[in-house]
CSV table of C-alpha atoms in Angstrom, one decimal:
chain,number,residue,atom,x,y,z
A,122,MET,CA,-0.2,0.1,-0.5
A,123,THR,CA,1.5,3.2,-0.9
A,124,ILE,CA,1.1,6.3,1.5
A,125,CYS,CA,0.5,9.3,-0.1
A,126,ASP,CA,0.6,12.3,1.7
A,127,ASN,CA,1.0,16.4,0.6
A,128,ARG,CA,4.8,17.2,0.0
A,129,ASP,CA,3.8,18.8,-3.1
A,130,ARG,CA,1.9,21.4,-1.7
A,131,LEU,CA,4.9,22.2,0.9
A,132,VAL,CA,7.0,25.6,0.6
A,133,ALA,CA,10.8,24.8,0.6
A,134,ILE,CA,11.9,27.9,2.5
A,135,SER,CA,16.0,29.3,3.2
A,136,VAL,CA,16.9,29.4,7.3
A,137,MET,CA,20.4,29.8,8.2
A,138,GLY,CA,22.9,30.2,11.0
A,139,GLN,CA,26.2,29.6,12.2
A,140,ILE,CA,28.3,27.4,13.9
A,141,HIS,CA,28.1,27.9,17.5
A,142,HIS,CA,31.0,28.2,20.0
A,143,PRO,CA,30.4,25.5,23.2
A,144,THR,CA,29.4,27.4,26.1
A,145,ILE,CA,29.0,26.8,29.9
A,146,GLY,CA,25.4,26.9,31.8
A,147,HIS,CA,24.8,29.7,34.4
A,148,SER,CA,25.6,27.0,36.8
A,149,GLY,CA,29.0,27.6,36.6
A,150,THR,CA,32.2,25.2,35.6
A,151,PHE,CA,31.2,22.5,37.6
A,152,LYS,CA,27.9,19.9,37.0
A,153,LEU,CA,26.4,18.2,40.1
A,154,CYS,CA,25.6,14.5,38.9
A,155,HIS,CA,22.5,12.4,39.7
A,156,ASP,CA,24.8,10.7,42.2
A,157,GLY,CA,26.0,13.6,44.0
A,158,THR,CA,29.5,14.1,42.7
A,159,SER,CA,30.4,16.8,40.4
A,160,GLY,CA,32.8,17.2,37.5
A,161,VAL,CA,33.4,19.1,34.5
A,162,LEU,CA,32.4,17.9,31.1
A,163,PRO,CA,32.4,18.6,27.6
A,164,SER,CA,28.9,19.7,27.1
A,165,VAL,CA,27.1,21.6,23.9
A,166,GLY,CA,27.7,23.3,21.4
A,167,GLY,CA,30.8,23.5,18.8
A,168,ILE,CA,31.8,21.2,16.3
A,169,THR,CA,32.5,17.9,18.1
A,170,TYR,CA,35.4,15.6,15.8
A,171,ASN,CA,35.1,12.1,17.6
A,172,VAL,CA,30.9,11.8,18.5
A,173,LYS,CA,29.3,10.5,15.2
A,174,LEU,CA,25.8,8.8,14.1
A,175,GLY,CA,25.4,5.5,14.9
A,176,ASP,CA,27.8,5.9,18.1
A,177,CYS,CA,26.4,4.5,21.4
A,178,VAL,CA,25.6,7.5,23.3
A,179,TYR,CA,26.5,6.2,26.5
A,180,ASP,CA,30.0,5.8,25.4
A,181,LYS,CA,32.2,8.8,25.9
A,182,ILE,CA,32.8,10.8,28.9
A,183,CYS,CA,30.5,13.9,28.6
A,184,ASP,CA,27.1,15.5,29.1
A,185,HIS,CA,24.5,16.5,26.5
A,186,VAL,CA,27.0,16.4,24.0
A,187,GLU,CA,26.0,17.2,20.4
A,188,PRO,CA,27.4,14.9,17.8
A,189,GLY,CA,28.8,16.7,14.4
A,190,VAL,CA,28.4,20.3,14.4
A,191,SER,CA,26.2,22.5,16.1
A,192,MET,CA,24.4,25.8,14.9
A,193,LYS,CA,22.2,28.7,16.3
A,194,ASN,CA,21.4,31.9,14.8
A,195,PRO,CA,22.5,35.0,16.8
A,196,ASP,CA,19.1,37.0,16.6
A,197,PRO,CA,16.8,35.1,18.6
A,198,LYS,CA,13.6,35.6,16.4
A,199,GLU,CA,15.7,34.5,13.4
A,200,ASN,CA,16.9,31.2,15.6
A,201,ASP,CA,13.2,30.8,16.5
A,202,ALA,CA,12.3,30.1,12.8
A,203,LEU,CA,15.6,28.1,12.1
A,204,VAL,CA,14.9,25.6,14.9
A,205,MET,CA,10.7,25.8,13.9
A,206,LEU,CA,11.1,25.2,10.0
A,207,ALA,CA,14.2,23.3,9.5
A,208,CYS,CA,13.1,19.4,9.7
A,209,ILE,CA,15.1,16.6,10.3
A,210,GLY,CA,16.9,15.2,7.1
A,211,ASN,CA,17.1,18.9,5.2
A,212,LYS,CA,19.7,19.8,3.4
A,213,ALA,CA,22.2,21.8,4.7
A,214,ARG,CA,25.3,23.5,3.1
A,215,VAL,CA,28.5,25.4,4.4
A,216,VAL,CA,28.5,28.9,2.4
A,217,SER,CA,31.5,30.6,4.6
A,218,GLY,CA,34.7,29.7,5.5
A,219,ASP,CA,37.3,26.9,4.4
A,220,ALA,CA,34.7,24.0,4.2
A,221,LYS,CA,32.4,26.3,2.1
A,222,GLY,CA,30.4,24.6,-0.3
A,223,THR,CA,30.4,21.2,1.6
A,224,ALA,CA,27.1,19.6,1.7
A,225,GLY,CA,25.5,17.8,5.0
A,226,PHE,CA,22.1,17.4,6.7
A,227,VAL,CA,19.8,18.1,9.4
A,228,THR,CA,20.0,15.5,12.7
A,229,GLY,CA,17.9,17.0,15.1
A,230,PHE,CA,17.3,19.9,17.7
A,231,HIS,CA,18.4,20.8,21.5
A,232,GLY,CA,16.2,22.6,23.5
A,233,GLY,CA,17.1,24.9,25.8
A,234,ILE,CA,20.4,25.5,24.5
A,235,GLU,CA,18.0,26.4,20.8
A,236,HIS,CA,20.7,24.4,18.7
A,237,THR,CA,20.0,23.0,15.5
A,238,LEU,CA,22.1,19.7,14.8
A,239,LEU,CA,24.1,18.6,11.5
A,240,TRP,CA,26.2,16.0,10.0
A,241,PHE,CA,28.9,16.7,7.7
A,242,PRO,CA,31.6,14.8,6.5
A,243,GLU,CA,34.7,14.0,8.9
A,244,GLU,CA,37.2,15.7,6.5
A,245,ALA,CA,35.1,18.8,6.3
A,246,LEU,CA,35.1,18.9,10.5
A,247,ASP,CA,38.6,19.6,10.2
A,248,LYS,CA,38.4,22.6,8.1
A,249,MET,CA,35.2,24.3,10.2
A,250,LEU,CA,35.2,27.3,12.7
A,251,PRO,CA,32.7,28.7,15.2
A,252,GLY,CA,30.7,31.4,13.0
A,253,ASP,CA,31.0,29.7,9.8
A,254,ARG,CA,27.8,30.3,8.0
A,255,ILE,CA,25.4,27.0,7.0
A,256,LEU,CA,22.5,27.4,4.7
A,257,ILE,CA,19.7,24.8,5.0
A,258,ARG,CA,17.0,24.1,2.5
A,259,ALA,CA,14.0,23.8,5.1
A,260,TYR,CA,11.2,21.6,3.5
A,261,GLY,CA,9.1,19.6,5.6
A,262,GLN,CA,6.9,21.4,8.0
A,263,GLY,CA,3.0,20.9,7.3
A,264,LEU,CA,3.6,17.1,5.9
A,265,SER,CA,0.8,15.2,6.3
A,266,LEU,CA,-0.6,11.4,5.6
A,267,ASP,CA,-3.7,11.4,3.7
A,268,ASP,CA,-4.9,8.1,5.0
A,269,PHE,CA,-4.0,9.1,8.7
A,270,PRO,CA,-4.9,12.2,9.3
A,271,GLU,CA,-4.7,11.9,13.3
A,272,ILE,CA,-1.1,11.6,13.2
A,273,MET,CA,0.9,14.9,13.6
A,274,LEU,CA,4.1,15.2,11.8
A,275,THR,CA,6.5,17.0,13.5
A,276,GLY,CA,9.8,18.3,11.3
A,277,VAL,CA,10.4,15.5,9.3
A,278,ASP,CA,11.9,15.9,5.2
A,279,PRO,CA,9.2,13.8,2.8
A,280,ALA,CA,12.5,12.3,1.5
A,281,LEU,CA,13.8,10.7,4.7
A,282,LEU,CA,9.9,9.5,5.4
A,283,ASP,CA,10.7,7.7,1.9
A,284,ARG,CA,13.7,6.0,3.8
A,285,MET,CA,11.7,4.8,6.7
A,286,GLY,CA,10.0,1.7,5.1
A,287,LEU,CA,6.7,2.8,6.7
A,288,SER,CA,4.0,0.5,6.2
A,289,VAL,CA,0.2,0.1,7.0
A,290,LEU,CA,-0.2,-2.9,9.5
A,291,ASN,CA,-3.9,-4.0,10.9
A,292,GLY,CA,-4.7,-0.1,10.0
A,293,LYS,CA,-1.9,1.3,11.6
A,294,LEU,CA,1.4,3.0,10.5
A,295,ALA,CA,4.3,0.7,11.1
A,296,VAL,CA,7.6,2.4,11.3
A,297,PRO,CA,10.7,0.3,12.2
A,298,VAL,CA,12.1,1.1,15.0
A,299,ALA,CA,15.4,0.5,17.0
A,300,ALA,CA,13.5,0.6,20.4
A,301,LYS,CA,10.6,1.3,22.5
A,302,ILE,CA,10.7,3.5,25.5
A,303,PRO,CA,8.4,3.4,28.0
A,304,ALA,CA,6.7,7.0,28.8
A,305,HIS,CA,7.9,6.7,32.8
A,306,LEU,CA,11.5,7.2,31.5
A,307,MET,CA,10.9,10.4,29.9
A,308,GLY,CA,12.3,12.8,31.8
A,309,ALA,CA,13.5,16.7,31.1
A,310,GLY,CA,11.0,18.3,28.7
A,311,GLN,CA,8.1,17.2,29.9
A,312,GLY,CA,5.4,20.2,29.6
A,313,MET,CA,7.1,21.9,26.8
A,314,GLY,CA,4.7,23.9,24.4
A,315,SER,CA,6.1,22.4,21.6
A,316,GLY,CA,6.7,19.6,19.9
A,317,HIS,CA,7.9,20.7,17.0
A,318,THR,CA,11.1,21.9,18.1
A,319,GLY,CA,13.4,20.7,20.8
A,320,ASP,CA,13.6,17.4,22.3
A,321,TYR,CA,13.1,15.8,25.8
A,322,ASP,CA,15.3,13.2,27.7
A,323,LEU,CA,15.0,9.8,28.4
A,324,MET,CA,16.3,8.9,32.3
A,325,THR,CA,19.2,7.3,33.0
A,326,ALA,CA,19.5,7.2,36.3
A,327,ASP,CA,18.4,3.7,36.8
A,328,ARG,CA,20.7,1.9,34.7
A,329,ALA,CA,19.2,-1.7,35.7
A,330,GLU,CA,15.9,-0.4,34.0
A,331,LEU,CA,17.7,0.7,31.3
A,332,VAL,CA,18.4,-2.5,30.4
A,333,ARG,CA,15.4,-4.2,31.1
A,334,CYS,CA,13.6,-2.3,28.6
A,335,GLY,CA,16.5,-2.7,26.5
A,336,LEU,CA,18.0,0.7,26.0
A,337,ASP,CA,21.3,0.4,27.2
A,338,ARG,CA,22.6,0.2,24.0
A,339,LEU,CA,21.1,3.6,22.3
A,340,ARG,CA,22.7,5.0,19.4
A,341,TYR,CA,22.5,8.8,17.9
A,342,GLY,CA,20.3,8.8,15.2
A,343,ASP,CA,18.3,5.6,16.1
A,344,ILE,CA,14.6,6.3,15.8
A,345,VAL,CA,12.8,4.8,18.7
A,346,LEU,CA,8.9,4.4,19.7
A,347,LEU,CA,8.1,6.8,23.1
A,348,GLU,CA,5.0,4.8,24.0
A,349,ASN,CA,1.8,6.8,25.9
A,350,CYS,CA,3.7,9.8,25.0
A,351,ASP,CA,1.3,13.0,23.6
A,352,ASN,CA,3.7,15.3,21.6
A,353,THR,CA,1.1,16.8,19.6
A,354,TYR,CA,0.5,20.3,21.2
A,355,GLY,CA,2.9,19.9,23.8
A,356,ARG,CA,4.7,16.7,26.0
A,357,GLY,CA,3.5,14.8,27.7
A,358,TYR,CA,2.0,12.0,29.0
A,359,LEU,CA,-1.7,10.1,27.3
A,360,THR,CA,-2.8,6.6,27.6
A,361,GLY,CA,-2.8,5.0,24.0
A,362,ALA,CA,-0.7,8.0,22.3
A,363,SER,CA,2.4,7.1,20.5
A,364,SER,CA,5.6,9.0,19.2
A,365,ILE,CA,8.1,8.7,17.1
A,366,GLY,CA,11.7,10.3,17.4
A,367,VAL,CA,15.2,10.1,16.8
A,368,VAL,CA,18.3,10.4,19.7
A,369,VAL,CA,19.7,13.5,19.2
A,370,HIS,CA,22.8,13.9,22.2
A,371,SER,CA,24.5,12.3,24.6
A,372,ASP,CA,23.3,10.5,27.9
A,373,CYS,CA,23.5,13.2,30.7
A,374,THR,CA,24.4,13.2,34.3
A,375,ILE,CA,21.8,15.7,35.6
A,376,MET,CA,18.8,14.1,37.1
A,377,GLY,CA,16.1,13.9,35.2
A,378,HIS,CA,18.4,13.6,31.7
A,379,GLY,CA,19.6,11.8,29.3
A,380,PRO,CA,19.7,11.1,25.6
A,381,GLY,CA,17.4,13.8,24.1
A,382,ILE,CA,15.1,13.1,21.5
A,383,SER,CA,13.5,15.1,19.0
A,384,THR,CA,10.2,13.9,17.8
A,385,ILE,CA,8.9,13.6,14.1
A,386,MET,CA,5.4,12.0,14.4
A,387,SER,CA,3.1,12.0,17.3
A,388,CYS,CA,-0.3,10.3,17.4
A,389,LYS,CA,-3.1,11.0,20.4
A,390,LYS,CA,-4.8,7.7,19.2
A,391,PRO,CA,-2.9,4.4,18.9
A,392,LEU,CA,-2.3,4.1,15.3
A,393,ILE,CA,1.4,4.0,15.1
A,394,GLU,CA,3.2,0.3,15.4
A,395,GLY,CA,6.9,0.7,16.4
A,396,ILE,CA,8.4,-2.9,14.7
A,397,LEU,CA,11.9,-3.7,16.3
A,398,ASN,CA,14.4,-3.0,13.7
A,399,PRO,CA,18.8,-2.8,14.8
A,400,HIS,CA,18.8,-0.7,11.1
A,401,ALA,CA,16.2,1.9,12.4
A,402,ASN,CA,19.0,4.5,12.1
A,403,LEU,CA,19.7,8.2,10.9
A,404,ALA,CA,23.4,6.9,9.5
A,405,ASP,CA,21.6,4.1,7.9
A,406,TYR,CA,19.1,5.8,6.1
A,407,MET,CA,21.3,8.6,4.5
A,408,GLY,CA,23.7,6.6,3.6
A,409,ILE,CA,26.9,7.6,5.7
């Protein structure tokens, strides 16, 4: 069965920003961990050379680290447009600096710091500098599925949707996923006013529960099912709801935090069926 959509009516528009230098939060240099210890760790922003799509989110010593390139617009209103209009899978191109002309794509969004995250080839990362400008061909907001009008798509490029192997199974939209996450493990970001931007975190302080749920080997770029999670008009719990998201940043040390998940699909009704598939990852779908 062909899954039809309205992509021919969508607008493609330019959005742009620049590579954002790493920052330190208002709490100062040290971060208090959920076990009461503290330390100095790499965190948000910059160009991350050795954290990539497909890597395990728990392997490096870090906190909220973003793989690849972290981008932001200096003008707050223009940055709001950047994180709202850009979609995961959108094409990106470096337009200044020594890596000018290099092509990449959007991998996710990080709320709070309001970063747009991007993949670029490894050889280009060494040529990039904070401040280099990046242009994105934003395309995908307003996308909807003809046969599933109740399912809200929240920031995914139609071309990525085509690569995800969607199908219809027993009247539901079947989506290949690397893992299924129960609602009781979702933490920081609950209660946000929009599911169309940013992310929210899988809580990871209870390692035994992560192992029990099969979440101890999550990777950057994994496509995941969020059970009983409603991300249509905000982020919260709703029995029977389900959402599809992408793992976008590393594990975290702060209580209530963990790997970030940007949502791309949500429904208040039980119309999304997650089908476990170890290859459900952006790295596989984008051929990198």
